[in-house]
Amino acid sequence: MKTLTISTWETPAHSIPRRAIGTFRIQDHYYTRGYYRYSGLDDYPLFYIPKRIRITNLQEFRDGTWHTWMVDDPPHWRAMQYYASQAKGRTLVAGLGLGLVLHGLNKNPSVSEIKVIEKSSAVADLVLPTVLQQLSSASTLSVCFADFWEFVEQTTEHWDTIIVDLWTSSGLSQKMRLMTEIAFRALAISKKFPNALLVLHGFPSF
């Protein structure tokens, strides 16, 4: 089976300070030697790590445990860079996360404007200062603190690209329930912005 070998690993998110603000934190996580799912990116179903690599986690504490919202592992980083390479014009991003997609959007000359809709000011305080320092130009970037779904429903602005990554799931049953919800969300967005490129991370069929 075709496998991508990754001997070393570092993304811009490695520079984000490891700390907590409110119920959110940035934390180190490690992938040990072994094979991992690469989701078919670059035609590789798997990637192999010959020695331990460091991964950045964005986590939220709720219901008595830490819940991971975003990681900068190889498949997530590569997926975000691919989405960014396909973007054009006025681009709307749902959720700041670790800011991974912003690095690719910043390098894409076809992108004229980037607006991030982020619900948590704590996530912005943790991530945004580092990201802004790293971007070659942040003049086209703005952040709006709002619920993304409410923003999309109310906005009268035109968007050429909409990139959404607002969910995590574990297990087949949970993912099936999520797919039903995402199908309705995708339909509503597509009706309102019929000419926009819509990217729903983890759900390419939509």
GROMACS .gro file of C-alpha atoms in nm:
model
  206
    1MET     CA    1   0.000   0.000   0.000
    2LYS     CA    2   0.127   0.346  -0.094
    3THR     CA    3   0.242   0.521   0.225
    4LEU     CA    4   0.384   0.866   0.295
    5THR     CA    5   0.677   0.866   0.540
    6ILE     CA    6   0.707   1.169   0.769
    7SER     CA    7   1.036   1.176   0.958
    8THR     CA    8   1.010   1.530   1.100
    9TRP     CA    9   0.712   1.754   1.157
   10GLU     CA   10   0.656   2.122   1.225
   11THR     CA   11   0.379   2.366   1.134
   12PRO     CA   12   0.327   2.735   1.218
   13ALA     CA   13   0.103   2.622   1.505
   14HIS     CA   14   0.409   2.490   1.687
   15SER     CA   15   0.490   2.852   1.773
   16ILE     CA   16   0.161   2.915   1.954
   17PRO     CA   17   0.234   2.940   2.329
   18ARG     CA   18   0.123   2.641   2.533
   19ARG     CA   19  -0.120   2.791   2.783
   20ALA     CA   20  -0.485   2.803   2.888
   21ILE     CA   21  -0.737   3.087   2.874
   22GLY     CA   22  -1.080   3.028   3.019
   23THR     CA   23  -1.193   2.679   2.922
   24PHE     CA   24  -0.959   2.651   2.623
   25ARG     CA   25  -0.594   2.551   2.605
   26ILE     CA   26  -0.310   2.485   2.363
   27GLN     CA   27  -0.125   2.165   2.448
   28ASP     CA   28   0.143   1.939   2.306
   29HIS     CA   29   0.046   1.594   2.190
   30TYR     CA   30   0.273   1.327   2.042
   31TYR     CA   31   0.229   1.070   1.768
   32THR     CA   32   0.445   0.766   1.831
   33ARG     CA   33   0.603   0.547   1.565
   34GLY     CA   34   0.347   0.375   1.347
   35TYR     CA   35   0.095   0.407   1.066
   36TYR     CA   36  -0.182   0.666   1.063
   37ARG     CA   37  -0.475   0.744   0.834
   38TYR     CA   38  -0.395   1.014   0.576
   39SER     CA   39  -0.750   1.024   0.434
   40GLY     CA   40  -0.642   0.981   0.073
   41LEU     CA   41  -0.469   1.318   0.059
   42ASP     CA   42  -0.205   1.337  -0.215
   43ASP     CA   43  -0.317   0.983  -0.311
   44TYR     CA   44  -0.182   0.840   0.015
   45PRO     CA   45  -0.425   0.638   0.231
   46LEU     CA   46  -0.171   0.617   0.515
   47PHE     CA   47   0.130   0.798   0.653
   48TYR     CA   48   0.411   0.642   0.852
   49ILE     CA   49   0.605   0.799   1.137
   50PRO     CA   50   0.943   0.633   1.203
   51LYS     CA   51   0.995   0.827   1.527
   52ARG     CA   52   0.782   1.038   1.762
   53ILE     CA   53   0.660   1.377   1.635
   54ARG     CA   54   0.505   1.670   1.821
   55ILE     CA   55   0.148   1.779   1.743
   56THR     CA   56  -0.038   2.093   1.855
   57ASN     CA   57  -0.381   2.047   2.016
   58LEU     CA   58  -0.655   2.308   2.065
   59GLN     CA   59  -0.880   2.176   2.341
   60GLU     CA   60  -1.189   2.285   2.534
   61PHE     CA   61  -1.276   2.168   2.886
   62ARG     CA   62  -1.642   2.072   2.910
   63ASP     CA   63  -1.847   1.804   3.083
   64GLY     CA   64  -1.550   1.724   3.305
   65THR     CA   65  -1.302   1.638   3.029
   66TRP     CA   66  -1.082   1.796   2.762
   67HIS     CA   67  -1.232   1.787   2.413
   68THR     CA   68  -0.998   1.832   2.113
   69TRP     CA   69  -1.121   2.077   1.850
   70MET     CA   70  -0.821   2.100   1.618
   71VAL     CA   71  -0.480   1.941   1.568
   72ASP     CA   72  -0.200   2.031   1.329
   73ASP     CA   73  -0.113   1.674   1.235
   74PRO     CA   74  -0.019   1.592   0.872
   75PRO     CA   75  -0.369   1.521   0.734
   76HIS     CA   76  -0.528   1.827   0.897
   77TRP     CA   77  -0.248   2.061   0.793
   78ARG     CA   78  -0.242   1.927   0.437
   79ALA     CA   79  -0.622   1.941   0.403
   80MET     CA   80  -0.633   2.304   0.512
   81GLN     CA   81  -0.358   2.400   0.269
   82TYR     CA   82  -0.546   2.228  -0.012
   83TYR     CA   83  -0.871   2.409   0.071
   84ALA     CA   84  -0.682   2.738   0.078
   85SER     CA   85  -0.525   2.671  -0.262
   86GLN     CA   86  -0.872   2.629  -0.416
   87ALA     CA   87  -1.018   2.942  -0.262
   88LYS     CA   88  -1.088   3.263  -0.452
   89GLY     CA   89  -1.228   3.610  -0.394
   90ARG     CA   90  -1.399   3.698  -0.068
   91THR     CA   91  -1.346   3.400   0.162
   92LEU     CA   92  -1.544   3.319   0.475
   93VAL     CA   93  -1.387   3.084   0.732
   94ALA     CA   94  -1.599   2.918   1.001
   95GLY     CA   95  -1.393   2.884   1.318
   96LEU     CA   96  -1.040   3.003   1.385
   97GLY     CA   97  -0.908   2.674   1.523
   98LEU     CA   98  -0.528   2.681   1.511
   99GLY     CA   99  -0.536   2.921   1.215
  100LEU     CA  100  -0.399   2.655   0.980
  101VAL     CA  101  -0.604   2.753   0.676
  102LEU     CA  102  -0.511   3.120   0.713
  103HIS     CA  103  -0.150   3.050   0.617
  104GLY     CA  104  -0.256   2.901   0.285
  105LEU     CA  105  -0.517   3.169   0.217
  106ASN     CA  106  -0.261   3.440   0.285
  107LYS     CA  107  -0.037   3.296   0.012
  108ASN     CA  108  -0.318   3.258  -0.243
  109PRO     CA  109  -0.323   3.559  -0.480
  110SER     CA  110  -0.677   3.470  -0.589
  111VAL     CA  111  -0.809   3.548  -0.239
  112SER     CA  112  -0.906   3.913  -0.199
  113GLU     CA  113  -1.049   3.908   0.154
  114ILE     CA  114  -1.058   3.670   0.451
  115LYS     CA  115  -1.316   3.690   0.728
  116VAL     CA  116  -1.306   3.444   1.019
  117ILE     CA  117  -1.618   3.386   1.226
  118GLU     CA  118  -1.511   3.273   1.572
  119LYS     CA  119  -1.744   3.225   1.868
  120SER     CA  120  -1.483   3.222   2.145
  121SER     CA  121  -1.269   3.522   2.236
  122ALA     CA  122  -1.049   3.283   2.438
  123VAL     CA  123  -0.956   3.089   2.123
  124ALA     CA  124  -0.871   3.417   1.949
  125ASP     CA  125  -0.657   3.528   2.245
  126LEU     CA  126  -0.470   3.197   2.239
  127VAL     CA  127  -0.411   3.168   1.865
  128LEU     CA  128  -0.452   3.497   1.679
  129PRO     CA  129  -0.148   3.694   1.806
  130THR     CA  130   0.093   3.426   1.682
  131VAL     CA  131  -0.087   3.383   1.349
  132LEU     CA  132  -0.087   3.757   1.278
  133GLN     CA  133   0.287   3.774   1.343
  134GLN     CA  134   0.348   3.489   1.099
  135LEU     CA  135   0.137   3.611   0.806
  136SER     CA  136   0.323   3.807   0.541
  137SER     CA  137   0.022   4.037   0.512
  138ALA     CA  138  -0.282   4.052   0.736
  139SER     CA  139  -0.445   4.352   0.569
  140THR     CA  140  -0.718   4.140   0.412
  141LEU     CA  141  -0.797   3.947   0.734
  142SER     CA  142  -1.072   4.031   0.981
  143VAL     CA  143  -1.229   3.839   1.269
  144CYS     CA  144  -1.595   3.857   1.369
  145PHE     CA  145  -1.701   3.717   1.708
  146ALA     CA  146  -2.031   3.544   1.641
  147ASP     CA  147  -2.200   3.209   1.597
  148PHE     CA  148  -2.120   3.106   1.240
  149TRP     CA  149  -2.466   2.965   1.158
  150GLU     CA  150  -2.636   3.280   1.285
  151PHE     CA  151  -2.391   3.493   1.089
  152VAL     CA  152  -2.456   3.303   0.765
  153GLU     CA  153  -2.831   3.329   0.814
  154GLN     CA  154  -2.820   3.704   0.873
  155THR     CA  155  -2.542   3.828   0.646
  156THR     CA  156  -2.627   4.016   0.329
  157GLU     CA  157  -2.266   4.011   0.207
  158HIS     CA  158  -2.150   3.813  -0.096
  159TRP     CA  159  -1.894   3.534  -0.049
  160ASP     CA  160  -1.700   3.350  -0.318
  161THR     CA  161  -1.556   3.077  -0.092
  162ILE     CA  162  -1.688   2.937   0.238
  163ILE     CA  163  -1.469   2.701   0.440
  164VAL     CA  164  -1.636   2.526   0.734
  165ASP     CA  165  -1.466   2.313   0.999
  166LEU     CA  166  -1.680   2.326   1.312
  167TRP     CA  167  -1.729   1.967   1.419
  168THR     CA  168  -1.560   1.660   1.554
  169SER     CA  169  -1.702   1.310   1.582
  170SER     CA  170  -1.605   0.972   1.722
  171GLY     CA  171  -1.761   0.651   1.607
  172LEU     CA  172  -1.977   0.565   1.310
  173SER     CA  173  -2.314   0.633   1.475
  174GLN     CA  174  -2.212   0.982   1.583
  175LYS     CA  175  -2.076   1.060   1.237
  176MET     CA  176  -2.399   0.940   1.073
  177ARG     CA  177  -2.604   1.171   1.294
  178LEU     CA  178  -2.367   1.455   1.214
  179MET     CA  179  -2.399   1.390   0.841
  180THR     CA  180  -2.774   1.450   0.859
  181GLU     CA  181  -2.719   1.784   1.032
  182ILE     CA  182  -2.445   1.885   0.788
  183ALA     CA  183  -2.664   1.797   0.490
  184PHE     CA  184  -2.927   2.049   0.602
  185ARG     CA  185  -2.662   2.310   0.679
  186ALA     CA  186  -2.496   2.261   0.341
  187LEU     CA  187  -2.826   2.291   0.158
  188ALA     CA  188  -2.909   2.619   0.331
  189ILE     CA  189  -2.568   2.768   0.253
  190SER     CA  190  -2.579   2.652  -0.108
  191LYS     CA  191  -2.922   2.808  -0.160
  192LYS     CA  192  -2.809   3.141  -0.017
  193PHE     CA  193  -2.471   3.144  -0.194
  194PRO     CA  194  -2.528   2.934  -0.509
  195ASN     CA  195  -2.208   3.046  -0.681
  196ALA     CA  196  -1.977   3.006  -0.382
  197LEU     CA  197  -1.721   2.728  -0.343
  198LEU     CA  198  -1.838   2.549  -0.027
  199VAL     CA  199  -1.589   2.333   0.164
  200LEU     CA  200  -1.711   2.119   0.456
  201HIS     CA  201  -1.408   1.960   0.617
  202GLY     CA  202  -1.450   1.587   0.664
  203PHE     CA  203  -1.754   1.568   0.436
  204PRO     CA  204  -1.629   1.593   0.076
  205SER     CA  205  -1.950   1.436  -0.059
  206PHE     CA  206  -2.135   1.756   0.028
   0.00000   0.00000   0.00000
